[in-house]
PDB file of C-alpha atoms in Angstrom:
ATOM      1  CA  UNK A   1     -35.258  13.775  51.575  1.00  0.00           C
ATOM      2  CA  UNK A   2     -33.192  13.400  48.681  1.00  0.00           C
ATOM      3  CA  UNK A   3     -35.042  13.408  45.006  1.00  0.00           C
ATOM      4  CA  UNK A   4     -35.624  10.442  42.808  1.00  0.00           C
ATOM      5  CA  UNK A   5     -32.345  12.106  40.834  1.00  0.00           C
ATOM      6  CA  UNK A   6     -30.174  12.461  43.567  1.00  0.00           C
ATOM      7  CA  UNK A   7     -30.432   8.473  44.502  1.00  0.00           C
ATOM      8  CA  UNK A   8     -30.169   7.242  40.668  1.00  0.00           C
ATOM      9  CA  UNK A   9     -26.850   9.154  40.674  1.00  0.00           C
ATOM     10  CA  UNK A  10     -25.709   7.707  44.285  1.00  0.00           C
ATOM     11  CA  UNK A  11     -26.641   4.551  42.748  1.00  0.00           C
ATOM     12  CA  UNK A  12     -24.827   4.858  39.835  1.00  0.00           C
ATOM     13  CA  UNK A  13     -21.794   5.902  41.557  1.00  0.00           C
ATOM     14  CA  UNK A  14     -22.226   2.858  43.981  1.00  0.00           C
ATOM     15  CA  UNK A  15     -22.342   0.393  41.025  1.00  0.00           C
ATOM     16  CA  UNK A  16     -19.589   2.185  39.151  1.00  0.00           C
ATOM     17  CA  UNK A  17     -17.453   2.082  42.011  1.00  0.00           C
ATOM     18  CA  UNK A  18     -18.181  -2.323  42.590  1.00  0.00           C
ATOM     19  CA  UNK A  19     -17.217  -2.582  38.919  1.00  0.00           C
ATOM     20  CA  UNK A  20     -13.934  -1.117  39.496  1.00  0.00           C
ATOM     21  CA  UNK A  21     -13.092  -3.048  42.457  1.00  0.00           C
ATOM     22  CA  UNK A  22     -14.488  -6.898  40.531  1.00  0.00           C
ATOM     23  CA  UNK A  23     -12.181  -5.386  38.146  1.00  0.00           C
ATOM     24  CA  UNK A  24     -12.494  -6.351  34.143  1.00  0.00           C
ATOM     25  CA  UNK A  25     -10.956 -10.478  34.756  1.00  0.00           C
ATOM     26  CA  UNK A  26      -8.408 -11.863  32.694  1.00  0.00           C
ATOM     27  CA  UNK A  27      -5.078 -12.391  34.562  1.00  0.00           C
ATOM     28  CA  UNK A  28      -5.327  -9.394  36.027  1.00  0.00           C
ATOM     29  CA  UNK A  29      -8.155 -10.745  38.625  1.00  0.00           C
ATOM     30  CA  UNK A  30      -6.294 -12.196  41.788  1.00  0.00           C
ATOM     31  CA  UNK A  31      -7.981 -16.153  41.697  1.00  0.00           C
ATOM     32  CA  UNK A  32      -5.374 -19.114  40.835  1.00  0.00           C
ATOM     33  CA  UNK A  33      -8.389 -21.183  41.182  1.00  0.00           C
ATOM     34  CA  UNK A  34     -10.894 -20.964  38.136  1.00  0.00           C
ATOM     35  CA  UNK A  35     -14.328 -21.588  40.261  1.00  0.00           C
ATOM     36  CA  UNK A  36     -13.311 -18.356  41.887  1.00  0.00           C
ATOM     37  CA  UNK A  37     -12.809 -16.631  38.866  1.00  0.00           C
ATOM     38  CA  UNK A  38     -15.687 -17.386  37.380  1.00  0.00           C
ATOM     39  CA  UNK A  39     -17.692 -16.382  40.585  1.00  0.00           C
ATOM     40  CA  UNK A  40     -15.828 -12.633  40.184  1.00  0.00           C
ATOM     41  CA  UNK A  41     -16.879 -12.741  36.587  1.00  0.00           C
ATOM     42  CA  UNK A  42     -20.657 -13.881  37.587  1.00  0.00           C
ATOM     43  CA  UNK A  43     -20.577 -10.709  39.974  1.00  0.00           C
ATOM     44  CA  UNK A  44     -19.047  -8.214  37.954  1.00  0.00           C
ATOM     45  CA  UNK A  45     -21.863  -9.631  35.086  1.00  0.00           C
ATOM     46  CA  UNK A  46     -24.499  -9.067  37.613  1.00  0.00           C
ATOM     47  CA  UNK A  47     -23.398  -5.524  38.336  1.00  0.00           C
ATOM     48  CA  UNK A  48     -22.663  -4.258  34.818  1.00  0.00           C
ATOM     49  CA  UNK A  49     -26.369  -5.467  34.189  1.00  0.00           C
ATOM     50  CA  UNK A  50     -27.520  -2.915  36.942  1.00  0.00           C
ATOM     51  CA  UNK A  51     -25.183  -0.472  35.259  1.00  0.00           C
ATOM     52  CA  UNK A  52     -26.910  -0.537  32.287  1.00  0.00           C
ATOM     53  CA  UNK A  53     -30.445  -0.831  33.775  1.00  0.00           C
ATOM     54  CA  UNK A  54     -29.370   2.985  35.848  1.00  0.00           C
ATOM     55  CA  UNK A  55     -28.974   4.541  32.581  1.00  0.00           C
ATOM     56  CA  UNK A  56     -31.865   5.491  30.546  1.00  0.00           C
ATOM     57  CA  UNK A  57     -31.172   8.912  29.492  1.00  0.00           C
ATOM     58  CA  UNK A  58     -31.411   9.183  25.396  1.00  0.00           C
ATOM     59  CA  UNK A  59     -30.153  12.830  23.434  1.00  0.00           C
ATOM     60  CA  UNK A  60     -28.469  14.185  20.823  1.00  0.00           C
ATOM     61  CA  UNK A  61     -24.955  14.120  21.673  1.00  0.00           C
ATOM     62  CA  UNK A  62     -21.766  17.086  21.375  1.00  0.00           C
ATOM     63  CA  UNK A  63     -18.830  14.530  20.245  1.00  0.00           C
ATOM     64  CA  UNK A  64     -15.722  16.498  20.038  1.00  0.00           C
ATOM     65  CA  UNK A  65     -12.224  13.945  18.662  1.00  0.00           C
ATOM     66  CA  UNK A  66      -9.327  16.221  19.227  1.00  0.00           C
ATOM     67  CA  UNK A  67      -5.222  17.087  20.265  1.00  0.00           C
ATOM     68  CA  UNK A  68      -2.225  16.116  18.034  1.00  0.00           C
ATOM     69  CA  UNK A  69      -2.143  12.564  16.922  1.00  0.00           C
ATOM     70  CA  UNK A  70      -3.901  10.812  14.378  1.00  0.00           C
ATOM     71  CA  UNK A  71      -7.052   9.712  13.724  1.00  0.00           C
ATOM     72  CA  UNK A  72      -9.660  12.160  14.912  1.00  0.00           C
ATOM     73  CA  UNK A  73     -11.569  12.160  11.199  1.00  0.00           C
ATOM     74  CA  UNK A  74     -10.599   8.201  10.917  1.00  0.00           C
ATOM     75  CA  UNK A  75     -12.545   8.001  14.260  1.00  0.00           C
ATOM     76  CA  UNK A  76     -15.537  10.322  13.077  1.00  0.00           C
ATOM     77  CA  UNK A  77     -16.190   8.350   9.663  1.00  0.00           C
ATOM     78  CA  UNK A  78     -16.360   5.091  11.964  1.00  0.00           C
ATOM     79  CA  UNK A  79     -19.132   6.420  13.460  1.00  0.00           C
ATOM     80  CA  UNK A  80     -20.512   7.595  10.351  1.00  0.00           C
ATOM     81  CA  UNK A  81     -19.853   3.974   9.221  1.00  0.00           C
ATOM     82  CA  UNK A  82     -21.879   2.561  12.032  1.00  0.00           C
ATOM     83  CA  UNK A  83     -24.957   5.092  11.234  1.00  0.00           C
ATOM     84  CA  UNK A  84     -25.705   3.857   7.693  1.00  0.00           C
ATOM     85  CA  UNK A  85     -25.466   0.733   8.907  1.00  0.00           C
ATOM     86  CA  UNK A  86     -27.831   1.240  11.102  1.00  0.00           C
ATOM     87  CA  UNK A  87     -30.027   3.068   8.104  1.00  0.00           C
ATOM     88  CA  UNK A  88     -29.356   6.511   8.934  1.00  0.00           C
ATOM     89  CA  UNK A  89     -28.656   9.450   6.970  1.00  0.00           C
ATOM     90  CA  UNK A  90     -24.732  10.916   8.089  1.00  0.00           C
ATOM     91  CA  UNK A  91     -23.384  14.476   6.434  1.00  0.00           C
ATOM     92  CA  UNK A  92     -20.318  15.173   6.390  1.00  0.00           C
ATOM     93  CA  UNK A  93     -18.845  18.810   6.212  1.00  0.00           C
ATOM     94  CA  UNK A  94     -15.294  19.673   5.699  1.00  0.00           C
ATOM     95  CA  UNK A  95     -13.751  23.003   7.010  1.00  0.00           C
ATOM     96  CA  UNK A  96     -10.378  23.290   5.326  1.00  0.00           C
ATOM     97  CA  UNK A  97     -10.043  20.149   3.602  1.00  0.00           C
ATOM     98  CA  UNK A  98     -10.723  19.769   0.020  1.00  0.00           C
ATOM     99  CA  UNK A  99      -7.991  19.970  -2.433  1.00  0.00           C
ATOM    100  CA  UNK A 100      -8.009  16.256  -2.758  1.00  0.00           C
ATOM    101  CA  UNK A 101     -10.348  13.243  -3.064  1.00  0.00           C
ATOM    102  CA  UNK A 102      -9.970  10.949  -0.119  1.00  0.00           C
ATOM    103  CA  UNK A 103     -10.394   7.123   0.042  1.00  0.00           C
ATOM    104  CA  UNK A 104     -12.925   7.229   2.716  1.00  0.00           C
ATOM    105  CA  UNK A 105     -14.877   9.682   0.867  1.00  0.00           C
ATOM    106  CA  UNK A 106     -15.312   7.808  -2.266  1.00  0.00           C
ATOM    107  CA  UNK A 107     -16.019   4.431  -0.466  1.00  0.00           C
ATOM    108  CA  UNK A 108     -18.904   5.471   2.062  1.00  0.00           C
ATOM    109  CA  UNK A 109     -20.558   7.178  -1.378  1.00  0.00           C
ATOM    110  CA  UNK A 110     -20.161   3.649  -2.598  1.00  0.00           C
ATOM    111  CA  UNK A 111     -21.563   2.343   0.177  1.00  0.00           C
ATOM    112  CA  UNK A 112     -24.480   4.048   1.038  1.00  0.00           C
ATOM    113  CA  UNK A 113     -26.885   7.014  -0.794  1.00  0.00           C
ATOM    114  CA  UNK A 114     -27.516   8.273   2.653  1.00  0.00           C
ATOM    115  CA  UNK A 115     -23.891  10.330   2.629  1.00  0.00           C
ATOM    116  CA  UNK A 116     -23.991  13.856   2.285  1.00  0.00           C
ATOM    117  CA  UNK A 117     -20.515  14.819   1.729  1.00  0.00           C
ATOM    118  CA  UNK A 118     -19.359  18.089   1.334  1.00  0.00           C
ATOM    119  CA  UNK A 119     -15.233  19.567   1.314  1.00  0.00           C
ATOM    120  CA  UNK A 120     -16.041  23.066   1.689  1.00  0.00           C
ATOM    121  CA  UNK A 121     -12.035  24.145   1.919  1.00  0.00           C
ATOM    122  CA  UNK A 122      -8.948  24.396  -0.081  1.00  0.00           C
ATOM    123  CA  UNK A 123      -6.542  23.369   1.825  1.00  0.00           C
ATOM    124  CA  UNK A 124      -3.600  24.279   4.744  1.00  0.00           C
ATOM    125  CA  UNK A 125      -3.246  27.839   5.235  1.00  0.00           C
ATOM    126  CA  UNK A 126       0.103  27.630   3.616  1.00  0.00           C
ATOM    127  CA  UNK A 127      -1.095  26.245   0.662  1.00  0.00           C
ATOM    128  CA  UNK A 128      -4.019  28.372  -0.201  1.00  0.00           C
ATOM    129  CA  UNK A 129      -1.989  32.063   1.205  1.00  0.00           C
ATOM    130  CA  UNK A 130      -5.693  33.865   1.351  1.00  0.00           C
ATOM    131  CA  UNK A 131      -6.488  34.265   4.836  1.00  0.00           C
ATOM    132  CA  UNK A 132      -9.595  36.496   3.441  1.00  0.00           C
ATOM    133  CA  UNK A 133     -10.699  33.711   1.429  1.00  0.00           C
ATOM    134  CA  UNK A 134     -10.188  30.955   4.144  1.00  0.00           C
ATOM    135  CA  UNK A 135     -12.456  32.912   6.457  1.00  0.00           C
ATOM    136  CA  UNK A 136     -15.191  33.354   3.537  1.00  0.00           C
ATOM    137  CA  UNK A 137     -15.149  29.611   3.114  1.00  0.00           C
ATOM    138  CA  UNK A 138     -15.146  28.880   6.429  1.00  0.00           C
ATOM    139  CA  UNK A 139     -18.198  30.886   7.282  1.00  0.00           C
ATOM    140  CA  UNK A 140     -19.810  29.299   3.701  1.00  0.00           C
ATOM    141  CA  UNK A 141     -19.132  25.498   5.538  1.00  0.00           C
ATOM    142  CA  UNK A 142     -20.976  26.987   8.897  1.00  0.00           C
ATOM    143  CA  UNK A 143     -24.113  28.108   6.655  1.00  0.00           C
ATOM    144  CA  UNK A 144     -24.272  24.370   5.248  1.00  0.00           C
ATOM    145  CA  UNK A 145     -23.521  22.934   8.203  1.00  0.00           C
ATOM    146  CA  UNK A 146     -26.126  24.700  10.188  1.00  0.00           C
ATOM    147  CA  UNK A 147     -29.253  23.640   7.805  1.00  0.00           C
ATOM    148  CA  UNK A 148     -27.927  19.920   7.973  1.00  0.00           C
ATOM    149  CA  UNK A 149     -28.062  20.135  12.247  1.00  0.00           C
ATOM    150  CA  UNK A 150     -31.595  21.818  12.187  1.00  0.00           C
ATOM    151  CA  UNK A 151     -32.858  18.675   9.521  1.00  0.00           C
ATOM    152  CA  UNK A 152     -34.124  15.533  11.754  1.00  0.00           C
ATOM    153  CA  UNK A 153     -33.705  13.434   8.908  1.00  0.00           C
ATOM    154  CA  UNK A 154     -29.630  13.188   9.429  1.00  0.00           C
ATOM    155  CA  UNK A 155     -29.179  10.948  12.045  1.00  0.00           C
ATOM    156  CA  UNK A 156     -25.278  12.240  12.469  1.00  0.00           C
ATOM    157  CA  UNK A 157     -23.376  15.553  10.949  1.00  0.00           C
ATOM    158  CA  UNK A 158     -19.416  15.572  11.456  1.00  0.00           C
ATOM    159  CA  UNK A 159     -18.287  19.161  11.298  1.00  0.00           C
ATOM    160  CA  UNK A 160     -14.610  17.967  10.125  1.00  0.00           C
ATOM    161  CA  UNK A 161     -11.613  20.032  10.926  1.00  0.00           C
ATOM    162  CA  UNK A 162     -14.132  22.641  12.850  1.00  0.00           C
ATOM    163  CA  UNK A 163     -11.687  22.967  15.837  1.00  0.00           C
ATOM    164  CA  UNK A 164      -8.921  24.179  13.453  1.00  0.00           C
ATOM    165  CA  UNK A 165     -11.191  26.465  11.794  1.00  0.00           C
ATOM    166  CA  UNK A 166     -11.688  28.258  15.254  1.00  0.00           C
ATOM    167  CA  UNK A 167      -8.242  28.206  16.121  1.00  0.00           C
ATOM    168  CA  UNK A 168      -7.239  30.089  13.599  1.00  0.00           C
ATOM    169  CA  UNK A 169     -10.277  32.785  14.260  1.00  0.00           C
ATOM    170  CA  UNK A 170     -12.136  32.487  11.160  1.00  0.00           C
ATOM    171  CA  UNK A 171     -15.271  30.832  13.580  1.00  0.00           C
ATOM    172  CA  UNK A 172     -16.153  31.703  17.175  1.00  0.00           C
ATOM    173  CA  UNK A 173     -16.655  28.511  19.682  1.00  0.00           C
ATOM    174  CA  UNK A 174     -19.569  30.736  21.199  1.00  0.00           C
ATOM    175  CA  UNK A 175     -21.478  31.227  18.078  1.00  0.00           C
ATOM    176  CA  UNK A 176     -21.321  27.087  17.446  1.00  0.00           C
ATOM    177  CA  UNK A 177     -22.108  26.912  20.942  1.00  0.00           C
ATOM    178  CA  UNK A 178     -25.294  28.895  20.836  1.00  0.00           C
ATOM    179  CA  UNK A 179     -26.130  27.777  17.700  1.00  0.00           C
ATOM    180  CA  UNK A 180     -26.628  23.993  18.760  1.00  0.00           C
ATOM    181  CA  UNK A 181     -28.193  24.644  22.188  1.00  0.00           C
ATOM    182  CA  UNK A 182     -30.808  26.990  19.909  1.00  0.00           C
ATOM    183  CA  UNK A 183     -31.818  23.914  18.097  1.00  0.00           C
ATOM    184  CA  UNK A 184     -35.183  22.971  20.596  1.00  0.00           C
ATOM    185  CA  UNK A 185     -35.428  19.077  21.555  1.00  0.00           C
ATOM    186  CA  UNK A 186     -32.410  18.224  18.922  1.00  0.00           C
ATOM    187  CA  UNK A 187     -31.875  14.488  18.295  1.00  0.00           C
ATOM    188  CA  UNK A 188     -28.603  13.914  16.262  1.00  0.00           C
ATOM    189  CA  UNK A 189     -25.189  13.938  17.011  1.00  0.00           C
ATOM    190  CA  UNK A 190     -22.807  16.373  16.223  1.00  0.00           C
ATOM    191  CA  UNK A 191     -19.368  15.764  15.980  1.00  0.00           C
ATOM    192  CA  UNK A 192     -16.064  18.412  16.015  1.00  0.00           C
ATOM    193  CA  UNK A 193     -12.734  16.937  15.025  1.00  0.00           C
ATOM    194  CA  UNK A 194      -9.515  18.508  14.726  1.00  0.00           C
ATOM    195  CA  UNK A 195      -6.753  19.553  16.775  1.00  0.00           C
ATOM    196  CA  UNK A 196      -6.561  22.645  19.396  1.00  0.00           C
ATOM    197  CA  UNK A 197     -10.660  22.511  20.362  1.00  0.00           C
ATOM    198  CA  UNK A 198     -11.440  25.009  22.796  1.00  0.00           C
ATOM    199  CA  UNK A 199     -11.487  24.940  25.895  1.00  0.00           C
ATOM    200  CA  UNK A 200     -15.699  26.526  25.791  1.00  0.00           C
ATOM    201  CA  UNK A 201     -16.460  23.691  23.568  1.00  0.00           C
ATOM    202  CA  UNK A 202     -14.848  20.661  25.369  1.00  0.00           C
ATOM    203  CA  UNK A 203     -16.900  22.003  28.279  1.00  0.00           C
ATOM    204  CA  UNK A 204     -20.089  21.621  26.368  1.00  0.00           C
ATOM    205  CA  UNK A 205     -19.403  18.764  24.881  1.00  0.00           C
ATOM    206  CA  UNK A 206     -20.937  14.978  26.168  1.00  0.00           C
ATOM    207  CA  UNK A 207     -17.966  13.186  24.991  1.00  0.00           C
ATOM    208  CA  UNK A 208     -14.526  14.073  24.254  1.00  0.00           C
ATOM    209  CA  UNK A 209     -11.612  11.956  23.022  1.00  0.00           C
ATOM    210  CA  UNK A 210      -8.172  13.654  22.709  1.00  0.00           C
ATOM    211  CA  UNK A 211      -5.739  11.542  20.344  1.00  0.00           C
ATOM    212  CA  UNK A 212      -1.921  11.650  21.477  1.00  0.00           C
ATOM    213  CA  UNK A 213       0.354  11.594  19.585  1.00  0.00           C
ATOM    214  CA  UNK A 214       3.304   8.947  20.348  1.00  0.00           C
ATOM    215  CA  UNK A 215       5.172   8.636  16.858  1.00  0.00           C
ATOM    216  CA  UNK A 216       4.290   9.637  13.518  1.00  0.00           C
ATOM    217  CA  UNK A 217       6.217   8.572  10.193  1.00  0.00           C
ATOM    218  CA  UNK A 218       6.337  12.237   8.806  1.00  0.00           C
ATOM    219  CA  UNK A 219       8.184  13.289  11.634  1.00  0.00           C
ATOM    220  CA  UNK A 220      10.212  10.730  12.650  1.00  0.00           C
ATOM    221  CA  UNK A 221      11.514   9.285   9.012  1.00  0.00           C
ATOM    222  CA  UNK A 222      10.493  12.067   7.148  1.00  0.00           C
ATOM    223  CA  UNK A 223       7.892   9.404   5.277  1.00  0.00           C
ATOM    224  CA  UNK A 224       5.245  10.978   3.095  1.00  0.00           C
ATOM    225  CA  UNK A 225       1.559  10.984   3.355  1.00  0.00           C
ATOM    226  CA  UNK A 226       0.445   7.714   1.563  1.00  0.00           C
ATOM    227  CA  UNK A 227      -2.579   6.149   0.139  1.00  0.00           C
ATOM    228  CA  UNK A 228      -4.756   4.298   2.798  1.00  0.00           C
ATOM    229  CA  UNK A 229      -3.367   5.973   5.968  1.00  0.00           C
ATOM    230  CA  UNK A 230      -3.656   9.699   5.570  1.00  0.00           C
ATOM    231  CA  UNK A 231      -5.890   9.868   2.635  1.00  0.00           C
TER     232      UNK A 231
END
């Protein structure tokens, strides 16, 4: 006899699978004749009601925005964005950045006193030359970063530019790894951004968005980085 779990998940997988096939409307849905369409769109209301009704599972949740286009911090500080809004504490530590003053930065401190905000780095490794001194400030951002995860009060904590920091060795996946599942009955979120995450913590992680990159200004007509889109 299959357990209580085992039939939410067929379940699930059944309603998933009618929501694909009522599709998402618009023109895309087959009907000429509106009555129709609005009877699809009744159905597929129905069922994404049951959808949500299947899931009930709350936790703290591994976010990981990676790969080589734009926007994986942009997409972090939205969240953080939504989580003061929401009246929740957000910190915000910064492996490798920190030779400049960013936009975002100054307007969420603006915004809300429940920012923690802390640029921990120097810079690219061919600006600051010191791989001894990367790795000491790397390891300096993990200290921080760790008492912020293990304090309830902080709602979110966006380990910025983390998945470089590994990529270039001065961090091991493993020890963030066994560092977060330490944390007993954990709450907040945790998000990784920056290019080249490995492969041990997409694996762990609940949700993972990898940005592509398409075109890019720098590259293609050698544009600098400007106010208001990089910084």
């Amino acid at each position: 006899m299959p357990s209580e779990e085992q039939t939410s998940s067929r379940k699930t997988t059944s309603l998933d699978l009618q929501a694909k096939k009522l599709g998402i409307g618009g023109k895309l849905s087959p009907e000429n004749d509106e009555s129709l369409y609005k009877k699809r769109m009744q159905q597929r209301k129905e069922v994404q009601s049951k959808r949500l009704k299947e899931r009930k599972t709350k936790k703290g949740l591994l976010v990981v925005f990676t790969g080589n286009g734009k926007g994986k911090t942009t997409a972090s500080l939205g969240m953080a964005l939504r989580t003061i809004g929401h009246g929740h504490k957000v910190a915000i530590i910064q492996f490798i950045k920190g030779g400049w003053t960013t936009g975002e930065e100054k307007a969420l401190k603006m915004l809300s006193p429940d920012i923690s905000w802390h640029a921990l780095g120097e810079g690219f490794t061919w600006e600051t030359q010191d791989r001894i001194r990367d790795e000491e400030l790397v390891k300096g951002a993990w200290q921080v970063a760790k008492t912020f995860i293990k304090d309830e009060s902080y709602k979110l904590i966006i380990l910025d530019e983390i998945n470089i920091a590994t990529k270039l060795g001065y961090l091991s996946p493993k020890e963030i790894i066994t560092f977060i599942q330490s944390v007993n009955k954990r709450k907040n979120h945790i998000v990784l951004t920056g290019r080249g995450a490995s492969e041990s913590i997409i694996n762990q992680a609940d949700l993972v968005t990898e940005m592509k990159l398409i075109k890019h200004p720098f590259k293609e007509q050698g544009i600098k980085a400007q106010k208001c889109i990089e910084f």
